[in-house]
Amino acid sequence: MARPLIGVTAHPALVNDTGDPLRHYIAATPYVKAVQRAGGVAVILPIVDPDDLEDLLRPVDAVIITGGGDIGPAAYSADAHPETGNVVPERDVADLALARRLVETDRPTLAICRGVQVLNVALGGTLHQHRPEHMRVDLYNQVAHRVAVAADSRLAGLVGTEFGVNSLHHQHIAESGDGVRVVAEADDGTIEAIEIEGAPNVMGVQWHPEMMRHLDAHLALFRALWGFSPPG
């Protein structure tokens, strides 16, 4: 049986590995390792024109929307906080269009960190722009805090109703978008995971499960990508 192909979204970056900086589309290695450990094959998805999304997605069985820099606050009609940065408008346009398409087609999707923020903004939601206490780089692959998971959620079927996660973000969901159901929260009320009404194959989490792939509960999020129903 062929292993599932999992699309991993890339972001643009200047890479100087030949003496001359060249623009690359790149994705962090932990996403690829998590997919491989879960039994799939990762396929890096470059940024494309929104009109080309269907052709880009055709070969893959599921998609991971990856983390990274902040979303430009104009996307949710807000002014920029002084600490909002590393905004790449090209990536924002591409990721937001991709998220909407994945919801429309109910393609199996795991949106991670920036990815869950993209998913929420794509559906009309907003973000808190700076919560520095949530950036625990020292615990990047360890439990930084616990989250409570809604018992009737798909996420609870994978990880249970209480779950330890890492915390590598300084922004998070404020107001939920249309059809967004909050299914996990931290003790301080931070939204940690969402599911989408009408798109049961689409899930988003604020933490980085790829960094905790050594733990079965986190790896289960990746295995679940090809255990969902096929897109209609």
Short mmCIF file of C-alpha atoms in Angstrom, two decimals:
data_model
loop_
_atom_site.label_atom_id
_atom_site.label_comp_id
_atom_site.label_asym_id
_atom_site.label_seq_id
_atom_site.Cartn_x
_atom_site.Cartn_y
_atom_site.Cartn_z
CA MET A 1 0.00 0.00 0.00
CA ALA A 2 1.32 3.42 -0.97
CA ARG A 3 2.17 5.72 1.92
CA PRO A 4 0.04 8.89 2.12
CA LEU A 5 1.47 12.10 0.69
CA ILE A 6 1.19 14.99 3.14
CA GLY A 7 1.62 18.51 1.82
CA VAL A 8 3.67 20.77 4.10
CA THR A 9 3.35 24.49 3.36
CA ALA A 10 6.59 26.37 2.73
CA HIS A 11 7.54 29.99 3.25
CA PRO A 12 9.93 32.24 1.30
CA ALA A 13 13.42 32.88 2.67
CA LEU A 14 16.77 34.11 1.42
CA VAL A 15 19.32 31.30 1.71
CA ASN A 16 23.04 31.91 1.27
CA ASP A 17 24.54 28.47 0.77
CA THR A 18 26.51 29.21 -2.40
CA GLY A 19 27.98 32.61 -1.60
CA ASP A 20 25.08 34.44 -3.25
CA PRO A 21 21.70 34.77 -1.49
CA LEU A 22 18.91 33.08 -3.40
CA ARG A 23 15.22 33.08 -2.60
CA HIS A 24 14.00 29.64 -1.57
CA TYR A 25 10.72 28.11 -0.48
CA ILE A 26 11.50 26.23 2.72
CA ALA A 27 9.79 24.28 5.50
CA ALA A 28 11.23 23.38 8.89
CA THR A 29 12.62 19.87 9.23
CA PRO A 30 10.53 18.85 12.29
CA TYR A 31 7.33 18.88 10.21
CA VAL A 32 8.90 16.45 7.73
CA LYS A 33 10.24 14.25 10.51
CA ALA A 34 6.85 14.11 12.22
CA VAL A 35 5.11 13.09 9.00
CA GLN A 36 7.74 10.42 8.35
CA ARG A 37 7.56 9.10 11.91
CA ALA A 38 3.79 8.88 11.62
CA GLY A 39 4.12 6.81 8.45
CA GLY A 40 3.55 9.37 5.70
CA VAL A 41 5.69 11.06 3.06
CA ALA A 42 6.07 14.84 3.27
CA VAL A 43 5.75 16.93 0.11
CA ILE A 44 6.82 20.59 0.38
CA LEU A 45 4.18 22.93 -1.06
CA PRO A 46 5.57 26.20 -2.46
CA ILE A 47 3.62 29.44 -2.57
CA VAL A 48 1.50 29.58 -5.72
CA ASP A 49 -1.10 31.88 -7.20
CA PRO A 50 -4.50 31.16 -5.58
CA ASP A 51 -5.83 30.16 -9.02
CA ASP A 52 -3.33 27.29 -9.04
CA LEU A 53 -4.27 25.83 -5.66
CA GLU A 54 -6.34 22.98 -7.03
CA ASP A 55 -3.47 21.74 -9.19
CA LEU A 56 -1.04 22.13 -6.29
CA LEU A 57 -3.23 20.10 -3.94
CA ARG A 58 -4.28 17.36 -6.35
CA PRO A 59 -1.39 14.95 -5.61
CA VAL A 60 -1.55 15.16 -1.80
CA ASP A 61 -3.80 13.33 0.63
CA ALA A 62 -3.68 15.94 3.41
CA VAL A 63 -2.09 19.27 4.26
CA ILE A 64 -0.16 20.77 7.18
CA ILE A 65 -0.31 24.58 7.41
CA THR A 66 2.94 25.39 9.15
CA GLY A 67 4.02 27.96 11.73
CA GLY A 68 6.23 30.99 11.21
CA GLY A 69 6.06 34.78 11.28
CA ASP A 70 3.10 36.95 12.17
CA ILE A 71 0.09 37.53 9.96
CA GLY A 72 -0.22 41.13 8.83
CA PRO A 73 -2.98 42.59 11.04
CA ALA A 74 -4.60 44.31 8.07
CA ALA A 75 -5.93 40.83 7.25
CA TYR A 76 -8.23 41.12 10.27
CA SER A 77 -8.73 44.91 10.16
CA ALA A 78 -6.41 45.76 13.05
CA ASP A 79 -3.53 48.14 13.56
CA ALA A 80 -0.11 46.60 14.09
CA HIS A 81 1.18 46.11 17.62
CA PRO A 82 4.80 47.31 18.03
CA GLU A 83 5.88 43.69 18.58
CA THR A 84 4.13 42.32 15.49
CA GLY A 85 6.81 41.46 12.94
CA ASN A 86 8.28 39.12 10.37
CA VAL A 87 5.23 39.72 8.21
CA VAL A 88 5.43 38.39 4.65
CA PRO A 89 2.42 39.68 2.66
CA GLU A 90 2.97 37.15 -0.14
CA ARG A 91 2.73 34.31 2.35
CA ASP A 92 -0.34 35.80 4.03
CA VAL A 93 -2.23 35.98 0.73
CA ALA A 94 -1.26 32.43 -0.20
CA ASP A 95 -1.93 30.87 3.21
CA LEU A 96 -5.29 32.57 3.67
CA ALA A 97 -6.46 31.47 0.23
CA LEU A 98 -5.20 27.96 0.92
CA ALA A 99 -7.00 27.77 4.28
CA ARG A 100 -10.29 28.84 2.73
CA ARG A 101 -9.89 26.25 -0.03
CA LEU A 102 -9.11 23.48 2.45
CA VAL A 103 -12.23 24.32 4.45
CA GLU A 104 -14.39 24.54 1.32
CA THR A 105 -13.27 21.09 0.17
CA ASP A 106 -12.92 19.58 3.68
CA ARG A 107 -9.49 18.27 2.81
CA PRO A 108 -7.74 16.64 5.80
CA THR A 109 -5.74 19.47 7.37
CA LEU A 110 -3.66 20.10 10.48
CA ALA A 111 -2.98 23.82 11.00
CA ILE A 112 -0.14 24.45 13.46
CA CYS A 113 0.67 27.64 15.43
CA ARG A 114 0.65 30.41 12.80
CA GLY A 115 -1.39 27.89 10.80
CA VAL A 116 -4.28 27.87 13.29
CA GLN A 117 -4.16 31.66 13.32
CA VAL A 118 -4.31 31.69 9.52
CA LEU A 119 -7.28 29.33 9.62
CA ASN A 120 -9.14 31.54 12.07
CA VAL A 121 -8.38 34.78 10.20
CA ALA A 122 -9.35 33.17 6.89
CA LEU A 123 -12.80 32.58 8.38
CA GLY A 124 -13.18 36.13 9.67
CA GLY A 125 -11.59 35.84 13.12
CA THR A 126 -9.04 38.06 14.87
CA LEU A 127 -5.83 37.67 16.88
CA HIS A 128 -4.22 38.88 20.07
CA GLN A 129 -0.95 40.28 18.77
CA HIS A 130 1.48 40.00 21.67
CA ARG A 131 1.52 37.62 24.63
CA PRO A 132 5.26 37.15 25.27
CA GLU A 133 4.72 34.85 28.26
CA HIS A 134 3.54 32.19 25.83
CA MET A 135 6.93 31.98 24.08
CA ARG A 136 8.72 29.22 26.01
CA VAL A 137 11.62 28.37 23.72
CA ASP A 138 13.40 26.73 26.65
CA LEU A 139 10.67 24.05 26.66
CA TYR A 140 10.36 23.65 22.89
CA ASN A 141 9.97 19.85 23.05
CA GLN A 142 8.57 19.57 26.57
CA VAL A 143 5.29 20.28 28.32
CA ALA A 144 5.02 24.00 29.12
CA HIS A 145 1.40 23.87 30.32
CA ARG A 146 -1.72 21.76 30.06
CA VAL A 147 -4.90 22.31 28.05
CA ALA A 148 -8.49 21.25 28.64
CA VAL A 149 -10.08 19.58 25.62
CA ALA A 150 -13.83 19.44 24.91
CA ALA A 151 -14.97 15.87 25.55
CA ASP A 152 -17.15 15.75 22.43
CA SER A 153 -14.42 16.98 20.07
CA ARG A 154 -12.46 14.97 17.54
CA LEU A 155 -9.31 16.19 19.27
CA ALA A 156 -10.37 14.54 22.54
CA GLY A 157 -10.65 11.24 20.67
CA LEU A 158 -6.96 11.57 19.81
CA VAL A 159 -5.40 13.05 22.96
CA GLY A 160 -7.99 12.84 25.75
CA THR A 161 -9.66 15.67 27.66
CA GLU A 162 -6.50 16.95 29.38
CA PHE A 163 -3.23 17.24 27.53
CA GLY A 164 0.28 18.66 28.01
CA VAL A 165 1.61 20.93 25.24
CA ASN A 166 4.58 23.13 24.46
CA SER A 167 4.18 26.88 23.87
CA LEU A 168 6.10 28.66 21.11
CA HIS A 169 3.93 31.60 20.13
CA HIS A 170 3.41 35.25 21.02
CA GLN A 171 0.11 35.63 19.18
CA HIS A 172 -3.09 33.62 19.45
CA ILE A 173 -6.78 33.64 18.53
CA ALA A 174 -8.92 36.44 19.98
CA GLU A 175 -12.37 36.36 18.30
CA SER A 176 -13.31 33.11 16.57
CA GLY A 177 -14.13 33.14 12.87
CA ASP A 178 -17.32 31.90 11.22
CA GLY A 179 -17.86 28.21 11.88
CA VAL A 180 -14.85 28.00 14.19
CA ARG A 181 -15.45 25.85 17.25
CA VAL A 182 -13.01 26.23 20.14
CA VAL A 183 -12.18 22.73 21.40
CA ALA A 184 -9.19 23.32 23.71
CA GLU A 185 -8.12 26.09 26.08
CA ALA A 186 -5.25 26.75 28.48
CA ASP A 187 -5.89 27.68 32.11
CA ASP A 188 -5.57 31.39 31.25
CA GLY A 189 -8.27 31.14 28.58
CA THR A 190 -5.92 31.03 25.58
CA ILE A 191 -7.55 29.22 22.69
CA GLU A 192 -5.35 26.23 21.98
CA ALA A 193 -7.27 24.23 19.36
CA ILE A 194 -10.17 24.66 16.95
CA GLU A 195 -12.35 22.51 14.72
CA ILE A 196 -14.48 23.76 11.84
CA GLU A 197 -18.22 23.30 11.49
CA GLY A 198 -19.03 21.72 8.14
CA ALA A 199 -15.40 20.68 7.61
CA PRO A 200 -14.80 17.82 10.06
CA ASN A 201 -11.46 16.93 8.50
CA VAL A 202 -9.93 20.33 9.32
CA MET A 203 -8.28 20.94 12.70
CA GLY A 204 -5.95 23.60 14.08
CA VAL A 205 -3.71 23.64 17.17
CA GLN A 206 -1.75 26.52 18.70
CA TRP A 207 1.13 24.39 20.00
CA HIS A 208 3.84 22.63 17.94
CA PRO A 209 3.15 18.86 17.94
CA GLU A 210 5.96 18.28 15.45
CA MET A 211 8.41 19.31 18.18
CA MET A 212 6.88 16.71 20.49
CA ARG A 213 6.68 13.88 17.96
CA HIS A 214 8.50 11.62 20.43
CA LEU A 215 5.24 11.46 22.41
CA ASP A 216 2.51 9.22 21.01
CA ALA A 217 -0.33 11.64 21.78
CA HIS A 218 1.28 14.39 19.68
CA LEU A 219 2.21 12.00 16.89
CA ALA A 220 -1.44 10.93 16.80
CA LEU A 221 -2.33 14.32 15.31
CA PHE A 222 -0.21 13.49 12.26
CA ARG A 223 -1.43 9.91 11.96
CA ALA A 224 -4.99 11.20 12.07
CA LEU A 225 -4.41 13.19 8.88
CA TRP A 226 -4.90 10.09 6.77
CA GLY A 227 -7.44 8.53 9.11
CA PHE A 228 -10.04 11.21 8.41
CA SER A 229 -12.73 10.85 5.79
CA PRO A 230 -11.62 11.56 2.19
CA PRO A 231 -12.57 15.01 0.91
CA GLY A 232 -15.82 15.22 -0.99
#
